[in-house]
mmCIF file of C-alpha atoms in Angstrom:
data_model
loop_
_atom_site.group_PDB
_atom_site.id
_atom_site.type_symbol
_atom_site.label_atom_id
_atom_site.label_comp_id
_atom_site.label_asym_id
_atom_site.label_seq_id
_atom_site.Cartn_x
_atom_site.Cartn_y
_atom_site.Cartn_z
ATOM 1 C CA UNK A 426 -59.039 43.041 0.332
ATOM 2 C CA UNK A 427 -59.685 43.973 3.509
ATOM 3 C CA UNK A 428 -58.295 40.220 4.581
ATOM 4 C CA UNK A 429 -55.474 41.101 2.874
ATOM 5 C CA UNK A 430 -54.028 44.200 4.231
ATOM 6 C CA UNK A 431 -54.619 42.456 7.655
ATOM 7 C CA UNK A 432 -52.152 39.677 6.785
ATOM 8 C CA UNK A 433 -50.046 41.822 5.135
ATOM 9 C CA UNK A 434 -49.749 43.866 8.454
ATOM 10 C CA UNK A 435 -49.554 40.806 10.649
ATOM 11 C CA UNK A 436 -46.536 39.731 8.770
ATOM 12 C CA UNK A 437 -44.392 43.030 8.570
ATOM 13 C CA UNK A 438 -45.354 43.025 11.961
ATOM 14 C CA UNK A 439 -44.047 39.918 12.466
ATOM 15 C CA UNK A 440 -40.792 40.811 10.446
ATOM 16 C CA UNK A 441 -39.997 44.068 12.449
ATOM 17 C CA UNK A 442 -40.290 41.925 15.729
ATOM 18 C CA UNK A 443 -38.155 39.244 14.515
ATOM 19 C CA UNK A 444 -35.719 42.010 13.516
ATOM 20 C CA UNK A 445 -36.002 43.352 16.732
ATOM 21 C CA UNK A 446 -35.291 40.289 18.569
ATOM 22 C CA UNK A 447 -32.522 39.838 16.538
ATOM 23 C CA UNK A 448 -30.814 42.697 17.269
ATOM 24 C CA UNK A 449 -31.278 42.642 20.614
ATOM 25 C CA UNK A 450 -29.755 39.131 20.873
ATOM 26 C CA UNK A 451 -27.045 39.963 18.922
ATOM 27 C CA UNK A 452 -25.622 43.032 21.283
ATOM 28 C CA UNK A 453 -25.777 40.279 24.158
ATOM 29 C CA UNK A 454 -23.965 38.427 21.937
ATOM 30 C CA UNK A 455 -21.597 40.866 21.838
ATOM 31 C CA UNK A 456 -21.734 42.323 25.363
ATOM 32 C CA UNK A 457 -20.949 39.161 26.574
ATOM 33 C CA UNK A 458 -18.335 38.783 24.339
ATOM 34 C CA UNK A 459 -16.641 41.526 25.464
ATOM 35 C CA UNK A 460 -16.835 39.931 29.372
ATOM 36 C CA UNK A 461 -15.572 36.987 28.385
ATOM 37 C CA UNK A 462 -12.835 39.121 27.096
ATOM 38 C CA UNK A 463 -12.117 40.982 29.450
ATOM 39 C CA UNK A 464 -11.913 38.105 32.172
ATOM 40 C CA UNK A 465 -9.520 35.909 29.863
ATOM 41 C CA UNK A 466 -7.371 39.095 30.410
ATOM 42 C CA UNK A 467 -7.603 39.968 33.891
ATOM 43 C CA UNK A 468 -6.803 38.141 36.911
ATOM 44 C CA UNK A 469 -9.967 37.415 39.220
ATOM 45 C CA UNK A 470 -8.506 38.361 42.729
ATOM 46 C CA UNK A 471 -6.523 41.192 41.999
ATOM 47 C CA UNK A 472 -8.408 43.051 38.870
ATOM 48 C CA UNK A 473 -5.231 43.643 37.664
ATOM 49 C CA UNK A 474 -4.064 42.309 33.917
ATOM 50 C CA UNK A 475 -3.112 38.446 34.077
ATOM 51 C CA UNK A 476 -0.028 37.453 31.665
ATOM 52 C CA UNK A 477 -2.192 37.076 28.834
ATOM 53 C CA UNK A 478 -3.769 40.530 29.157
ATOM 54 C CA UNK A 479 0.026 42.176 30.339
ATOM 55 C CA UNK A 480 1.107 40.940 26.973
ATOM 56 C CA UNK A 481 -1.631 41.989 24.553
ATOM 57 C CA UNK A 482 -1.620 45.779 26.010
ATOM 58 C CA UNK A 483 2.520 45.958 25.930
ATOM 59 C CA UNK A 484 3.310 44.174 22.700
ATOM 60 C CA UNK A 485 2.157 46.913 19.948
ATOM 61 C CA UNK A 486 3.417 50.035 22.909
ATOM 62 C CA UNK A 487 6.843 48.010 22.568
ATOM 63 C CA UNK A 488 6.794 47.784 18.352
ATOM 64 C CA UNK A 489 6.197 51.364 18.926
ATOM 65 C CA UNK A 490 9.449 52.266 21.381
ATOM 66 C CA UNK A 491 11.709 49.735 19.209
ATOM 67 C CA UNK A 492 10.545 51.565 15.869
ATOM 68 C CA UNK A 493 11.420 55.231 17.447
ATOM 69 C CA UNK A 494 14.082 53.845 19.883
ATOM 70 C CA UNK A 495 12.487 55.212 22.938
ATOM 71 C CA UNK A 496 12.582 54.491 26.440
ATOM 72 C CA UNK A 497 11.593 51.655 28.162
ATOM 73 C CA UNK A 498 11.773 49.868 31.986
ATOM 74 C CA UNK A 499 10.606 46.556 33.488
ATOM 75 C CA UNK A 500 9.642 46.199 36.935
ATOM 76 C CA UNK A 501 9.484 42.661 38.242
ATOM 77 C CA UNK A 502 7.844 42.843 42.277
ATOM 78 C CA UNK A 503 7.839 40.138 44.020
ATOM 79 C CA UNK A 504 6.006 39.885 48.160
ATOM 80 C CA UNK A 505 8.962 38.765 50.833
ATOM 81 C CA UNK A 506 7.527 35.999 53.104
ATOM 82 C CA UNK A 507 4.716 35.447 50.979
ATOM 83 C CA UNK A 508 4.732 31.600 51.839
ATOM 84 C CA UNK A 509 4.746 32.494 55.789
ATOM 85 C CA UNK A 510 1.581 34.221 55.404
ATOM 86 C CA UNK A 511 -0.076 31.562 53.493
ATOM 87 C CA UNK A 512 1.376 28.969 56.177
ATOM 88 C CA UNK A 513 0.513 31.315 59.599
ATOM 89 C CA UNK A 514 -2.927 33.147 58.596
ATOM 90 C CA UNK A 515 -4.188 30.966 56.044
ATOM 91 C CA UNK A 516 -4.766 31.777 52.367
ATOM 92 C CA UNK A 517 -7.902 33.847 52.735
ATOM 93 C CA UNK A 518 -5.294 36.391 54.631
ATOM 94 C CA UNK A 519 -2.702 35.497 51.356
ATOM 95 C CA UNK A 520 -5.785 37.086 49.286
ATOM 96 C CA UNK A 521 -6.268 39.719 51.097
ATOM 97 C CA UNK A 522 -2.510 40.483 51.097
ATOM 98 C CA UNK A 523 -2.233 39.699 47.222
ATOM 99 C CA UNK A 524 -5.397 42.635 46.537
ATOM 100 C CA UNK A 525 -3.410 44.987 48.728
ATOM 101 C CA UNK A 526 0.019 44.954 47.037
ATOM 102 C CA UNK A 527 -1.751 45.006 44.080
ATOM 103 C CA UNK A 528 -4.106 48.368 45.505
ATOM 104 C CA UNK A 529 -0.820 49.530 46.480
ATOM 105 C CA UNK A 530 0.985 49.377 42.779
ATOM 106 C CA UNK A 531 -2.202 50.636 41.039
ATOM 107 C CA UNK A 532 -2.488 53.580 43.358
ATOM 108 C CA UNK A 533 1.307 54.319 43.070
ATOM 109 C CA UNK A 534 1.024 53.794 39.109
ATOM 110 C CA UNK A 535 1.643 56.777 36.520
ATOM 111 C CA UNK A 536 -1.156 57.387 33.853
ATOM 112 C CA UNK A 537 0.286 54.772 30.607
ATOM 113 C CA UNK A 538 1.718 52.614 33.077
ATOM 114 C CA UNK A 539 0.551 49.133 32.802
ATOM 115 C CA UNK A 540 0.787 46.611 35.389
ATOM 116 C CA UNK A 541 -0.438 42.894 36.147
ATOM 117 C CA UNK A 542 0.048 40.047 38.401
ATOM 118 C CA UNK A 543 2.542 37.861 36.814
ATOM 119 C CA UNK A 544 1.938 34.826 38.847
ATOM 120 C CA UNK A 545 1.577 33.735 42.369
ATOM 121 C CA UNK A 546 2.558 36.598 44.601
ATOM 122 C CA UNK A 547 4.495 37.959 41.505
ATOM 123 C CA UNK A 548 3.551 41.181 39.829
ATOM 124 C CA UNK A 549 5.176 43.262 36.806
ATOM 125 C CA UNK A 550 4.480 46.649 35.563
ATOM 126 C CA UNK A 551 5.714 48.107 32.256
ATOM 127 C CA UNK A 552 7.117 51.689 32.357
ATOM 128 C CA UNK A 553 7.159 53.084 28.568
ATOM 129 C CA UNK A 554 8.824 56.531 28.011
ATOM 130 C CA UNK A 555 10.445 55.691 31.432
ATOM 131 C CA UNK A 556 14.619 54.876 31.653
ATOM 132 C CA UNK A 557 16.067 52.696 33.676
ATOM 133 C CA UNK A 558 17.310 55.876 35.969
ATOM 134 C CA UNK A 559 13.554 57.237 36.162
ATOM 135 C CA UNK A 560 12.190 53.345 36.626
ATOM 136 C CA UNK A 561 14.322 53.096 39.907
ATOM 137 C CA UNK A 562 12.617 56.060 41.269
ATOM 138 C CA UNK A 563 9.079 54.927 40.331
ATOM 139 C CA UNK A 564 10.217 51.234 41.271
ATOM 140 C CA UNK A 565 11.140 52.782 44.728
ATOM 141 C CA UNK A 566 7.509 54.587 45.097
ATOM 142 C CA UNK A 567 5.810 51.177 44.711
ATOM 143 C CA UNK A 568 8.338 49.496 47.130
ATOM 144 C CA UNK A 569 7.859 52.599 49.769
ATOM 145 C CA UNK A 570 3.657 52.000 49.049
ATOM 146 C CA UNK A 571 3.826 48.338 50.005
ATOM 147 C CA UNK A 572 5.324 48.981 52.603
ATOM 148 C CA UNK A 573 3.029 51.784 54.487
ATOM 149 C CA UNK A 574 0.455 49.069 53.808
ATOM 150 C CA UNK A 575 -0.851 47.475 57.598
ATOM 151 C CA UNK A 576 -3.194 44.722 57.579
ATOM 152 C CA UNK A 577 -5.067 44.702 60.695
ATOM 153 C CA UNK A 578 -6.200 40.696 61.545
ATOM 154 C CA UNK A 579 -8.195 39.510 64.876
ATOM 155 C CA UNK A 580 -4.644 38.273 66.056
ATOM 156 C CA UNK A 581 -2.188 40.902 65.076
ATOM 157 C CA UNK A 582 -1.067 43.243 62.644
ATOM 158 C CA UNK A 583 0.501 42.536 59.703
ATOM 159 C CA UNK A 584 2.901 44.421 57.467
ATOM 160 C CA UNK A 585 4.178 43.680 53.978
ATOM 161 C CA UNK A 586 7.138 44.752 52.387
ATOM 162 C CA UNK A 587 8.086 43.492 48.865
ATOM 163 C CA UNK A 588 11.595 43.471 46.539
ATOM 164 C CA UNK A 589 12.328 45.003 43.197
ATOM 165 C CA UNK A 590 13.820 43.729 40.139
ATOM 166 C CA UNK A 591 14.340 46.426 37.328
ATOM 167 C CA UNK A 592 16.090 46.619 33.893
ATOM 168 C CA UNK A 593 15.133 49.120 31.054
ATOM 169 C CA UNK A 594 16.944 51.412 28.123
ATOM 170 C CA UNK A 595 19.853 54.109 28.877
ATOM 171 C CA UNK A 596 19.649 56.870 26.539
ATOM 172 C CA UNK A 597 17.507 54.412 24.257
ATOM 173 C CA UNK A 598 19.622 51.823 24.183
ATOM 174 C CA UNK A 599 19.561 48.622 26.364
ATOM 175 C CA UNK A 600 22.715 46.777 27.364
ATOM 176 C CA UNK A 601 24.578 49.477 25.305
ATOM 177 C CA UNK A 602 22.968 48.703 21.645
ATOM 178 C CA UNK A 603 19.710 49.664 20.461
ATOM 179 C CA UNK A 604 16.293 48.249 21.113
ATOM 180 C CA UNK A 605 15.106 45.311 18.977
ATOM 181 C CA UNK A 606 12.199 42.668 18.896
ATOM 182 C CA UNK A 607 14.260 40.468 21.380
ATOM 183 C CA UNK A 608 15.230 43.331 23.965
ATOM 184 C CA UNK A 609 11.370 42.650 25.724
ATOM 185 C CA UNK A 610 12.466 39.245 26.504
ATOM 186 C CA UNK A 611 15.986 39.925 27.997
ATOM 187 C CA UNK A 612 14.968 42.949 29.991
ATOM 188 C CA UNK A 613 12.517 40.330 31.509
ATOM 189 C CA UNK A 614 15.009 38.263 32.127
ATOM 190 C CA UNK A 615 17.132 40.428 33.599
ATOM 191 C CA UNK A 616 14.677 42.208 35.656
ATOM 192 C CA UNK A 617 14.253 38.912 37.279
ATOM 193 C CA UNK A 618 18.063 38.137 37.970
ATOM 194 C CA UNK A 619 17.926 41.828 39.744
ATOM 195 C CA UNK A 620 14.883 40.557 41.904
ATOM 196 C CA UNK A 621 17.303 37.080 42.842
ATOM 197 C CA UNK A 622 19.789 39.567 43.865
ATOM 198 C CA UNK A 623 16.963 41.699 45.811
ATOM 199 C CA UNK A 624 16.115 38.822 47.760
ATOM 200 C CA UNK A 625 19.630 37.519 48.028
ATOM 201 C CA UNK A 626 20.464 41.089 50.028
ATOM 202 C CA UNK A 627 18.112 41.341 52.494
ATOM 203 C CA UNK A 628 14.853 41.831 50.587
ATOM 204 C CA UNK A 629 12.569 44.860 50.785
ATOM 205 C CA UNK A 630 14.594 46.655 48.234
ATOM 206 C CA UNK A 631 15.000 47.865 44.509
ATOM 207 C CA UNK A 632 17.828 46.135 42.776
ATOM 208 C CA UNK A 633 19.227 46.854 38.741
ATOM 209 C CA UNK A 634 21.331 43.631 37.141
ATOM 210 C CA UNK A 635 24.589 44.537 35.969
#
């Protein structure tokens, strides 16, 4: 009997440390699931969303504005000279511009907004419950931001300035008709044409396509 009991103990035992094990593999598991998440969504240099990430966080806010025809403004930002930097100082000073525009645009960000780095030395930030009017002047704050920023280097010191692309809803409606599924992609595209015609006048501006 007494042998028994003792196996019979030895194997719950057994069982409850399995189980244990188990479970602790298992939130791992899932802790490192939720890295690998995250990273898929965020761009390494900058810690700011990458496309994929920009696109997954706006998509169900925009569903949301096009079912209750809220507001709604783009911001496309995009670094002047960015190629001189990477051709002068090198791209380890490119990085270290790239993480301070980005600094910059987080600091100067409202609570809701949600910004990323679109590509290159590209960035975009989504401005929900925000018109076009009311995107300019946050659009302008970011562009002012940049350009406070001064990047000291062993050889000399270096300041950034950036230009603005916007487009986004006028009393709810965008290009005078109201929001639909397609509206994201157009105000995209048109918050890039107003970048082209940033850059086109000088740079180191905010710009609206008309």
């Amino acid at each position: 009997d007494y042998t028994f009991k003792a196996i019979e103990c030895g194997m719950a035992f057994e069982a409850i440390l399995l189980a244990s094990i188990l479970a602790r593999q298992f939130r791992v598991a899932q802790i490192d699931k939720r890295i690998a998440e995250k990273y898929a969504r965020t761009d390494p240099l900058t810690e700011l969303n990458n496309r994929r990430g920009f696109k997954e966080l706006t998509q169900p806010i925009f569903e949301h504005i096009v079912a209750n025809q809220r507001e709604v403004t783009i911001v496309i930002i995009d670094i002047d000279n960015f190629k001189n930097v990477n051709d002068i100082y090198g791209h380890s000073m490119g990085d270290i511009v790239l993480k301070s525009v980005a600094d910059a645009i987080t600091d100067s960000c409202r609570q809701g907004d949600i910004s990323a780095r679109w590509g290159g030395e590209e960035f975009i930030v989504f401005l929900a419950e925000t018109s076009e009017a009311q995107g300019l002047m946050q659009a302008e704050k970011i562009r002012r931001k940049i350009e406070a920023i001064k990047i000291d280097d062993i050889h000399t010191q270096l300041s950034l300035t950036a230009s603005f692309g916007i487009s986004g809803t006028v009393n709810g409606c965008f290009n005078q008709a109201t929001l639909d599924a397609q509206s994201m992609d157009n105000m995209l595209r048109n918050a890039d044409k107003a970048l082209y015609i940033a850059k086109q006048n000088g740079k180191n501006q905010v710009k609206i396509f008309c």
